[in-house]
Tab-separated table of C-alpha atoms in Angstrom:
chain	number	residue	atom	x	y	z
L	243	MET	CA	50.863	-24.807	-146.928
L	244	ASN	CA	48.508	-23.433	-144.313
L	245	LYS	CA	44.973	-24.867	-143.600
L	246	LYS	CA	43.242	-22.181	-145.439
L	247	GLU	CA	45.159	-22.719	-148.761
L	248	LEU	CA	44.521	-26.593	-148.511
L	249	SER	CA	42.389	-27.521	-151.779
L	250	ALA	CA	41.978	-30.744	-153.665
L	251	SER	CA	41.481	-28.519	-156.814
L	252	LEU	CA	45.286	-27.943	-156.815
L	253	ALA	CA	45.412	-31.483	-158.124
L	254	GLY	CA	43.818	-30.393	-161.420
L	255	ASP	CA	40.907	-32.091	-162.932
L	256	ILE	CA	39.690	-35.196	-164.718
L	257	SER	CA	36.986	-36.102	-166.809
L	258	LEU	CA	34.481	-39.026	-166.188
L	259	GLY	CA	32.977	-40.114	-169.675
L	260	GLY	CA	33.037	-36.555	-170.802
L	261	GLU	CA	30.192	-35.769	-168.723
L	262	LEU	CA	31.383	-35.021	-165.329
L	263	SER	CA	34.557	-33.235	-164.032
L	264	VAL	CA	36.152	-33.760	-160.498
L	265	HIS	CA	39.315	-32.925	-158.888
L	266	ARG	CA	42.103	-35.547	-159.445
L	267	LEU	CA	42.100	-36.419	-155.715
L	268	GLY	CA	38.964	-37.903	-154.092
L	269	TYR	CA	37.993	-39.409	-150.796
L	270	GLY	CA	37.287	-42.888	-149.932
L	271	ALA	CA	34.964	-43.440	-147.500
L	272	MET	CA	35.024	-47.184	-146.517
L	273	ARG	CA	37.097	-46.604	-143.253
L	274	LEU	CA	34.191	-44.561	-141.778
L	275	THR	CA	32.618	-47.857	-140.667
L	276	GLY	CA	33.163	-49.904	-137.829
L	277	GLU	CA	36.080	-52.550	-137.283
L	278	GLY	CA	36.103	-55.126	-140.086
L	279	ILE	CA	34.334	-52.652	-142.398
L	280	TRP	CA	31.175	-53.638	-140.121
L	281	GLY	CA	28.674	-51.909	-138.270
L	282	PRO	CA	28.751	-48.132	-137.309
L	283	PRO	CA	31.744	-46.034	-136.628
L	284	LYS	CA	32.982	-45.866	-132.852
L	285	ASP	CA	32.540	-41.970	-133.174
L	286	ARG	CA	29.615	-41.270	-135.495
L	287	LYS	CA	30.175	-37.462	-134.968
L	288	ALA	CA	33.789	-37.597	-135.851
L	289	ALA	CA	32.800	-39.458	-138.907
L	290	LEU	CA	30.380	-36.920	-140.036
L	291	SER	CA	33.109	-34.317	-139.527
L	292	VAL	CA	35.425	-35.852	-141.543
L	293	LEU	CA	32.940	-35.943	-144.442
L	294	ARG	CA	32.028	-32.389	-144.168
L	295	ARG	CA	35.694	-31.385	-143.895
L	296	ALA	CA	36.361	-33.396	-146.963
L	297	VAL	CA	33.794	-31.086	-148.931
L	298	GLU	CA	35.527	-27.938	-147.317
L	299	LEU	CA	38.803	-29.096	-148.817
L	300	HIS	CA	36.965	-29.256	-152.230
L	301	LEU	CA	37.252	-33.132	-152.527
L	302	ASN	CA	34.352	-33.412	-154.877
L	303	PHE	CA	34.732	-37.215	-155.717
L	304	ILE	CA	33.551	-39.454	-152.779
L	305	ASP	CA	34.025	-43.226	-153.272
L	306	THR	CA	31.815	-45.607	-151.289
L	307	ALA	CA	29.878	-49.125	-151.577
L	308	ASP	CA	26.833	-50.666	-150.219
L	309	SER	CA	29.070	-53.400	-148.688
L	310	TYR	CA	30.852	-50.751	-146.537
L	311	GLY	CA	29.149	-51.463	-143.269
L	312	PRO	CA	27.283	-52.898	-144.919
L	313	ASN	CA	25.147	-49.487	-145.830
L	314	VAL	CA	26.666	-47.558	-143.110
L	315	SER	CA	28.983	-45.406	-145.259
L	316	GLU	CA	26.383	-44.493	-147.774
L	317	GLU	CA	24.079	-43.592	-144.942
L	318	LEU	CA	26.820	-41.453	-143.219
L	319	ILE	CA	27.445	-39.481	-146.498
L	320	ALA	CA	23.841	-38.598	-146.932
L	321	GLU	CA	23.541	-37.595	-143.093
L	322	ALA	CA	26.597	-35.501	-143.245
L	323	LEU	CA	26.248	-33.938	-146.864
L	324	PHE	CA	22.631	-33.958	-148.080
L	325	PRO	CA	21.483	-31.854	-149.846
L	326	TYR	CA	24.813	-32.236	-152.014
L	327	PRO	CA	26.818	-29.302	-153.397
L	328	ALA	CA	26.224	-29.049	-157.205
L	329	SER	CA	29.892	-30.183	-157.688
L	330	LEU	CA	29.985	-33.166	-155.729
L	331	VAL	CA	30.089	-36.581	-157.478
L	332	ILE	CA	29.484	-39.788	-155.513
L	333	GLY	CA	30.488	-43.101	-156.867
L	334	THR	CA	29.178	-46.289	-155.229
L	335	LYS	CA	29.361	-49.945	-155.834
L	336	GLY	CA	27.684	-53.184	-155.621
L	337	GLY	CA	28.244	-56.876	-156.031
L	338	TRP	CA	28.948	-58.263	-152.726
L	339	ASN	CA	27.082	-59.737	-149.671
L	340	ARG	CA	28.193	-59.213	-146.339
L	341	PRO	CA	27.667	-62.037	-143.870
L	342	GLY	CA	29.852	-60.583	-141.046
L	343	PRO	CA	33.015	-58.439	-140.079
L	344	ASN	CA	35.768	-58.898	-142.664
L	345	GLN	CA	33.567	-61.504	-144.790
L	346	TRP	CA	32.756	-60.887	-148.287
L	347	THR	CA	30.793	-63.131	-150.649
L	348	HIS	CA	30.046	-62.611	-154.365
L	349	ASP	CA	26.613	-61.671	-155.860
L	350	ALA	CA	26.489	-59.850	-158.993
L	351	THR	CA	23.270	-61.392	-160.373
L	352	PRO	CA	20.859	-59.157	-161.941
L	353	ALA	CA	18.232	-59.401	-158.977
L	354	HIS	CA	21.094	-58.475	-156.384
L	355	LEU	CA	22.513	-55.708	-158.612
L	356	ARG	CA	18.895	-54.192	-159.078
L	357	LYS	CA	18.207	-54.408	-155.289
L	358	ALA	CA	21.815	-52.794	-154.724
L	359	VAL	CA	21.084	-49.897	-156.725
L	360	GLU	CA	17.659	-49.164	-155.349
L	361	GLY	CA	19.026	-49.575	-152.049
L	362	SER	CA	21.937	-46.985	-152.800
L	363	LEU	CA	19.654	-44.568	-154.201
L	364	LYS	CA	17.416	-44.699	-151.078
L	365	ARG	CA	20.485	-44.224	-148.505
L	366	LEU	CA	22.195	-41.644	-150.439
L	367	ARG	CA	18.792	-39.939	-151.048
L	368	LEU	CA	19.328	-39.722	-154.805
L	369	ASP	CA	17.306	-39.855	-157.991
L	370	ARG	CA	20.044	-40.983	-159.862
L	371	ILE	CA	23.620	-42.314	-159.026
L	372	ASP	CA	26.449	-40.399	-160.757
L	373	VAL	CA	28.945	-43.426	-161.073
L	374	TYR	CA	28.005	-46.923	-160.250
L	375	GLN	CA	30.697	-49.595	-160.111
L	376	LEU	CA	30.496	-53.337	-160.345
L	377	HIS	CA	32.563	-53.983	-157.230
L	378	ILE	CA	33.821	-57.201	-158.449
L	379	PRO	CA	33.266	-59.883	-161.255
L	380	ASP	CA	31.307	-62.860	-159.799
L	381	PRO	CA	32.964	-66.239	-160.817
L	382	VAL	CA	29.536	-67.892	-161.058
L	383	VAL	CA	27.564	-65.339	-162.937
L	384	SER	CA	28.239	-64.402	-166.446
L	385	PHE	CA	30.087	-60.879	-166.437
L	386	GLU	CA	28.260	-59.859	-169.499
L	387	THR	CA	25.057	-60.572	-167.619
L	388	SER	CA	26.195	-58.185	-164.668
L	389	VAL	CA	27.421	-55.430	-167.068
L	390	GLU	CA	24.353	-55.725	-168.999
L	391	THR	CA	22.201	-55.222	-165.879
L	392	LEU	CA	23.976	-51.883	-165.063
L	393	ALA	CA	23.538	-50.970	-168.540
L	394	GLN	CA	19.878	-51.528	-168.314
L	395	LEU	CA	19.737	-49.537	-165.061
L	396	ARG	CA	21.495	-46.733	-166.756
L	397	ASN	CA	18.844	-46.686	-169.533
L	398	GLU	CA	16.233	-46.436	-166.945
L	399	GLY	CA	17.870	-43.470	-165.529
L	400	LYS	CA	18.876	-45.004	-162.128
L	401	ILE	CA	22.659	-44.750	-162.953
L	402	ARG	CA	24.401	-41.995	-165.018
L	403	LEU	CA	27.698	-43.596	-165.545
L	404	VAL	CA	29.153	-47.280	-165.337
L	405	ALA	CA	32.321	-48.208	-163.963
L	406	LEU	CA	34.225	-51.298	-163.007
L	407	SER	CA	36.341	-52.538	-159.875
L	408	ASN	CA	38.726	-55.336	-159.286
L	409	VAL	CA	39.029	-56.282	-163.205
L	410	THR	CA	41.433	-57.306	-165.917
L	411	GLN	CA	41.971	-55.522	-169.269
L	412	GLU	CA	39.977	-58.173	-170.966
L	413	HIS	CA	37.018	-57.515	-168.538
L	414	VAL	CA	37.133	-53.656	-169.441
L	415	GLU	CA	37.253	-54.445	-173.096
L	416	ARG	CA	34.222	-56.993	-172.707
L	417	ALA	CA	32.230	-54.296	-170.668
L	418	ARG	CA	33.022	-51.451	-173.151
L	419	LYS	CA	31.005	-53.590	-175.969
L	420	ILE	CA	28.025	-53.423	-173.806
L	421	VAL	CA	28.173	-49.944	-172.183
L	422	PRO	CA	30.530	-46.930	-171.937
L	423	ILE	CA	33.124	-47.371	-168.698
L	424	VAL	CA	34.293	-44.276	-167.353
L	425	SER	CA	36.453	-45.673	-164.464
L	426	VAL	CA	38.479	-48.610	-163.300
L	427	GLN	CA	39.339	-49.361	-159.630
L	428	ASN	CA	42.222	-51.452	-158.772
L	429	ARG	CA	44.818	-52.025	-156.066
L	430	TYR	CA	47.722	-50.170	-157.116
L	431	SER	CA	50.707	-48.161	-155.804
L	432	PHE	CA	54.315	-47.163	-156.705
L	433	ALA	CA	55.387	-50.365	-154.954
L	434	ASP	CA	52.530	-52.642	-156.370
L	435	ARG	CA	52.291	-52.377	-160.144
L	436	GLU	CA	50.634	-55.406	-161.139
L	437	TRP	CA	48.085	-53.288	-162.909
L	438	ASP	CA	50.580	-51.085	-164.764
L	439	TYR	CA	49.422	-52.367	-168.159
L	440	LEU	CA	45.924	-51.544	-167.236
L	441	VAL	CA	46.849	-48.001	-166.242
L	442	ASP	CA	48.291	-47.406	-169.683
L	443	TYR	CA	45.160	-48.891	-171.393
L	444	CYS	CA	42.840	-46.659	-169.380
L	445	GLU	CA	45.058	-43.609	-170.312
L	446	SER	CA	45.005	-44.518	-173.966
L	447	ASN	CA	41.264	-44.889	-173.928
L	448	GLY	CA	40.437	-41.773	-171.685
L	449	ILE	CA	39.242	-43.911	-168.569
L	450	ALA	CA	39.946	-42.786	-165.065
L	451	PHE	CA	41.974	-44.972	-163.023
L	452	ILE	CA	40.993	-45.103	-159.451
L	453	PRO	CA	43.979	-46.984	-157.162
L	454	TRP	CA	43.269	-48.236	-153.793
L	455	PHE	CA	45.738	-49.270	-151.186
L	456	PRO	CA	48.203	-46.383	-152.454
L	457	LEU	CA	50.790	-47.101	-149.935
L	458	GLY	CA	52.057	-50.567	-150.831
L	459	ALA	CA	53.899	-52.421	-148.538
L	460	GLY	CA	57.218	-54.146	-147.802
L	461	LYS	CA	60.520	-53.031	-146.002
L	462	VAL	CA	62.258	-51.696	-149.159
L	463	ALA	CA	59.373	-49.483	-150.201
L	464	GLY	CA	58.857	-48.094	-146.708
L	465	GLU	CA	62.516	-47.414	-146.315
L	466	MET	CA	62.553	-45.449	-149.585
L	467	LEU	CA	59.272	-43.618	-148.813
L	468	ASN	CA	60.715	-42.391	-145.528
L	469	GLN	CA	63.921	-41.254	-146.990
L	470	ILE	CA	62.080	-39.200	-149.708
L	471	ALA	CA	59.386	-38.036	-147.261
L	472	GLN	CA	62.073	-36.660	-144.955
L	473	ALA	CA	63.609	-34.784	-147.783
L	474	HIS	CA	60.300	-32.855	-148.400
L	475	ARG	CA	59.231	-32.617	-144.842
L	476	ALA	CA	56.291	-34.699	-145.882
L	477	SER	CA	54.696	-37.825	-144.620
L	478	PRO	CA	55.248	-41.301	-146.397
L	479	THR	CA	51.593	-41.210	-147.600
L	480	GLN	CA	51.941	-37.789	-149.215
L	481	ILE	CA	55.070	-39.115	-151.114
L	482	ALA	CA	53.070	-42.380	-152.214
L	483	LEU	CA	50.100	-40.042	-153.475
L	484	ALA	CA	52.625	-37.609	-155.107
L	485	TRP	CA	53.947	-40.522	-157.222
L	486	LEU	CA	50.490	-41.510	-158.276
L	487	LEU	CA	49.474	-38.210	-159.273
L	488	ARG	CA	52.580	-37.932	-161.381
L	489	ARG	CA	52.030	-41.573	-162.770
L	490	SER	CA	49.227	-40.811	-165.301
L	491	ARG	CA	46.926	-37.773	-166.115
L	492	ILE	CA	44.025	-40.256	-165.577
L	493	MET	CA	45.233	-41.193	-162.105
L	494	LEU	CA	42.373	-40.592	-159.421
L	495	PRO	CA	43.468	-41.490	-155.928
L	496	ILE	CA	41.087	-41.831	-153.413
L	497	PRO	CA	42.884	-42.058	-149.925
L	498	GLY	CA	40.460	-42.954	-146.938
L	499	THR	CA	40.774	-42.158	-143.530
L	500	SER	CA	38.425	-41.451	-140.284
L	501	SER	CA	40.971	-38.469	-139.118
L	502	ILE	CA	40.635	-34.801	-139.922
L	503	LYS	CA	44.259	-34.552	-139.457
L	504	HIS	CA	45.015	-37.248	-142.194
L	505	LEU	CA	42.560	-35.821	-144.414
L	506	GLU	CA	44.212	-32.611	-144.443
L	507	GLU	CA	47.592	-34.193	-144.822
L	508	ASN	CA	46.435	-36.149	-147.786
L	509	VAL	CA	45.155	-33.259	-149.545
L	510	ALA	CA	48.311	-31.132	-148.897
L	511	ALA	CA	50.009	-34.074	-151.064
L	512	VAL	CA	48.747	-32.586	-154.054
L	513	THR	CA	51.505	-29.756	-153.620
L	514	VAL	CA	54.429	-32.142	-153.132
L	515	ARG	CA	56.549	-32.031	-156.472
L	516	LEU	CA	58.835	-34.998	-156.721
L	517	THR	CA	62.201	-34.547	-158.588
L	518	ASP	CA	62.619	-36.980	-161.605
L	519	GLN	CA	65.134	-38.836	-159.700
L	520	GLU	CA	62.796	-39.463	-156.641
L	521	TYR	CA	59.929	-40.498	-159.050
L	522	GLU	CA	62.367	-42.948	-160.674
L	523	ARG	CA	63.598	-44.326	-157.554
L	524	LEU	CA	60.006	-45.142	-156.426
L	525	SER	CA	59.128	-46.452	-159.823
L	526	GLY	CA	61.973	-48.943	-159.412
L	527	VAL	CA	60.963	-50.629	-155.975
L	528	PRO	CA	59.127	-53.479	-157.588
L	529	GLU	CA	62.279	-54.186	-159.566
L	530	LEU	CA	64.411	-54.095	-156.442
L	531	VAL	CA	61.978	-56.119	-154.569
L	532	GLY	CA	62.066	-58.695	-157.212
L	533	SER	CA	65.839	-58.738	-157.461
L	534	ARG	CA	66.313	-59.822	-153.707
């Protein structure tokens, strides 16, 4: 595929709450920040170019958070892309404090979430956030209280759709009693299948599943990825993304990168077609690792 033919639209579409439709490959904007997900990027111009290229490639779902930087990722998105294309959906998150590089502390209190939403609206230059995710449940704050705060913000017109991140199925079920949940974002890959049951639950209930850390880890996984990648003349990341896209129709991968080259490689993954045997081999990696 040449660069002119690259398009995330080839991944097909997914509905978010029956209200918004996005292509089934998005872009995660966490890596645009400085080292430790802290401070500005080393090359601001390059970061802005990546965001603009993402939109050129029809990546119309961008995932970010106020804690990325903090604030830096959201500010870069607005600087690069505002005024936004009509088809672009931006999902952001709140629920962490950032005391320093690679440091994260919980805060999903109503006061913090309200302040976080107001801050994201300002930085993203929006009147309403399309998709707002509770970044993680706070162990010292009632989960229902956090979700009720987001439901209230939705009723006030500051959030369009509510979503969750780093949660269990029980969390999703409890949240859905308060407000519709349109997506769940958890760590997941062909080699890291802790949340398989949650993917199935989301599929049964029409909830998008947004996997992060799509490559997984480990020697066995790496060796198998490399073998299959060589057979397709593809990169290991492309094979891992192809597996995710085949795993479920509600899967919405958001691979992140600060490189235009890697961004284009990720988008090209939508054209990789794994054979049944390759898909099953990759699917069996967790069992192979567990048997050693």
